[in-house]
Amino acid sequence: HYDNPEIYDPEHFSAENVTKRDPFAFIPFSAGIRNCIGHRFAILEMKLTLASILRKYRIISMLPEEENRPIPEFSLKP
C-alpha cells in the first residue's frame, strides 16, 4: 500500500497520497463488527488532551493577521 513502508515518511499521509491510497490501508482501530472496543475511549482521550493543552497554553499564529483567515469548511463539513 505504501512505497517503502518500513521507512518513516510523513508524505505517506499527505493529501495527494491519501487520495491515491486504498481506503482500508490505514485503519488504526480496525473496522466492521469486530473493531477496537477502545476506539471511542481513544477519541475521547485525544479530545480531553487537546482541551487541557488549549486551557494551559496560549496558542498564537505565526502568520500575519491579513494572511490568517478562518476556513469555514472546518465547521461546515459533516
PDB file of C-alpha atoms in Angstrom:
ATOM      1  CA  HIS A   1       0.000   0.000   0.000  1.00  0.00           C
ATOM      2  CA  TYR A   2       2.950   2.356   0.613  1.00  0.00           C
ATOM      3  CA  ASP A   3       6.217   2.895  -1.189  1.00  0.00           C
ATOM      4  CA  ASN A   4       8.928   1.814   1.277  1.00  0.00           C
ATOM      5  CA  PRO A   5       6.571   1.012   4.175  1.00  0.00           C
ATOM      6  CA  GLU A   6       9.454   0.252   6.559  1.00  0.00           C
ATOM      7  CA  ILE A   7      10.815   3.810   6.264  1.00  0.00           C
ATOM      8  CA  TYR A   8       9.184   6.673   8.176  1.00  0.00           C
ATOM      9  CA  ASP A   9       7.927   9.132   5.599  1.00  0.00           C
ATOM     10  CA  PRO A  10       5.352  11.788   6.595  1.00  0.00           C
ATOM     11  CA  GLU A  11       4.496  12.130   2.904  1.00  0.00           C
ATOM     12  CA  HIS A  12       2.577   8.850   3.219  1.00  0.00           C
ATOM     13  CA  PHE A  13      -0.176  10.927   4.841  1.00  0.00           C
ATOM     14  CA  SER A  14      -0.087  13.966   2.540  1.00  0.00           C
ATOM     15  CA  ALA A  15      -3.353  14.989   0.884  1.00  0.00           C
ATOM     16  CA  GLU A  16      -2.165  13.834  -2.540  1.00  0.00           C
ATOM     17  CA  ASN A  17      -1.115  10.396  -1.312  1.00  0.00           C
ATOM     18  CA  VAL A  18      -4.201   9.859   0.829  1.00  0.00           C
ATOM     19  CA  THR A  19      -6.467  10.175  -2.206  1.00  0.00           C
ATOM     20  CA  LYS A  20      -4.429   7.519  -4.062  1.00  0.00           C
ATOM     21  CA  ARG A  21      -4.389   5.074  -1.151  1.00  0.00           C
ATOM     22  CA  ASP A  22      -6.783   2.178  -0.642  1.00  0.00           C
ATOM     23  CA  PRO A  23      -9.361   3.319   1.964  1.00  0.00           C
ATOM     24  CA  PHE A  24      -8.631   0.226   4.073  1.00  0.00           C
ATOM     25  CA  ALA A  25      -4.838   0.653   4.038  1.00  0.00           C
ATOM     26  CA  PHE A  26      -4.752   2.653   7.287  1.00  0.00           C
ATOM     27  CA  ILE A  27      -7.343   1.590   9.837  1.00  0.00           C
ATOM     28  CA  PRO A  28      -5.902   2.270  13.295  1.00  0.00           C
ATOM     29  CA  PHE A  29      -8.972   0.906  15.129  1.00  0.00           C
ATOM     30  CA  SER A  30      -9.943  -1.774  12.587  1.00  0.00           C
ATOM     31  CA  ALA A  31     -13.383  -1.756  11.001  1.00  0.00           C
ATOM     32  CA  GLY A  32     -16.602  -3.687  10.948  1.00  0.00           C
ATOM     33  CA  ILE A  33     -18.289  -5.670  13.668  1.00  0.00           C
ATOM     34  CA  ARG A  34     -15.021  -6.650  15.381  1.00  0.00           C
ATOM     35  CA  ASN A  35     -13.457  -3.210  15.574  1.00  0.00           C
ATOM     36  CA  CYS A  36     -11.467  -1.970  18.562  1.00  0.00           C
ATOM     37  CA  ILE A  37     -13.558  -1.611  21.718  1.00  0.00           C
ATOM     38  CA  GLY A  38     -11.296   1.240  22.840  1.00  0.00           C
ATOM     39  CA  HIS A  39     -11.935   3.384  19.751  1.00  0.00           C
ATOM     40  CA  ARG A  40     -14.406   5.769  21.399  1.00  0.00           C
ATOM     41  CA  PHE A  41     -12.278   5.949  24.545  1.00  0.00           C
ATOM     42  CA  ALA A  42      -9.167   6.813  22.500  1.00  0.00           C
ATOM     43  CA  ILE A  43     -11.009   9.577  20.623  1.00  0.00           C
ATOM     44  CA  LEU A  44     -12.327  10.960  23.929  1.00  0.00           C
ATOM     45  CA  GLU A  45      -8.809  10.899  25.404  1.00  0.00           C
ATOM     46  CA  MET A  46      -7.470  12.827  22.400  1.00  0.00           C
ATOM     47  CA  LYS A  47     -10.183  15.463  22.810  1.00  0.00           C
ATOM     48  CA  LEU A  48      -9.508  15.796  26.541  1.00  0.00           C
ATOM     49  CA  THR A  49      -5.767  16.083  25.945  1.00  0.00           C
ATOM     50  CA  LEU A  50      -6.291  18.779  23.330  1.00  0.00           C
ATOM     51  CA  ALA A  51      -8.685  20.651  25.650  1.00  0.00           C
ATOM     52  CA  SER A  52      -6.172  20.584  28.512  1.00  0.00           C
ATOM     53  CA  ILE A  53      -3.393  21.835  26.223  1.00  0.00           C
ATOM     54  CA  LEU A  54      -5.594  24.663  24.944  1.00  0.00           C
ATOM     55  CA  ARG A  55      -6.503  25.663  28.514  1.00  0.00           C
ATOM     56  CA  LYS A  56      -2.905  25.615  29.716  1.00  0.00           C
ATOM     57  CA  TYR A  57      -1.159  27.344  26.817  1.00  0.00           C
ATOM     58  CA  ARG A  58      -1.864  30.378  24.696  1.00  0.00           C
ATOM     59  CA  ILE A  59      -1.814  29.387  21.042  1.00  0.00           C
ATOM     60  CA  ILE A  60      -0.835  32.137  18.619  1.00  0.00           C
ATOM     61  CA  SER A  61      -0.331  32.161  14.881  1.00  0.00           C
ATOM     62  CA  MET A  62       2.988  32.990  13.319  1.00  0.00           C
ATOM     63  CA  LEU A  63       1.224  34.307  10.196  1.00  0.00           C
ATOM     64  CA  PRO A  64       0.395  37.986   9.815  1.00  0.00           C
ATOM     65  CA  GLU A  65      -3.254  38.693  10.603  1.00  0.00           C
ATOM     66  CA  GLU A  66      -4.166  39.501   6.988  1.00  0.00           C
ATOM     67  CA  GLU A  67      -2.952  36.029   5.907  1.00  0.00           C
ATOM     68  CA  ASN A  68      -4.602  34.255   8.819  1.00  0.00           C
ATOM     69  CA  ARG A  69      -8.153  33.700   7.586  1.00  0.00           C
ATOM     70  CA  PRO A  70     -10.609  31.202   9.063  1.00  0.00           C
ATOM     71  CA  ILE A  71     -11.500  28.192   6.958  1.00  0.00           C
ATOM     72  CA  PRO A  72     -15.307  27.900   7.021  1.00  0.00           C
ATOM     73  CA  GLU A  73     -15.286  24.285   5.854  1.00  0.00           C
ATOM     74  CA  PHE A  74     -13.796  23.235   9.184  1.00  0.00           C
ATOM     75  CA  SER A  75     -17.146  23.700  10.911  1.00  0.00           C
ATOM     76  CA  LEU A  76     -19.394  23.158   7.901  1.00  0.00           C
ATOM     77  CA  LYS A  77     -18.219  19.722   6.785  1.00  0.00           C
ATOM     78  CA  PRO A  78     -20.284  16.798   8.091  1.00  0.00           C
TER      79      PRO A  78
END
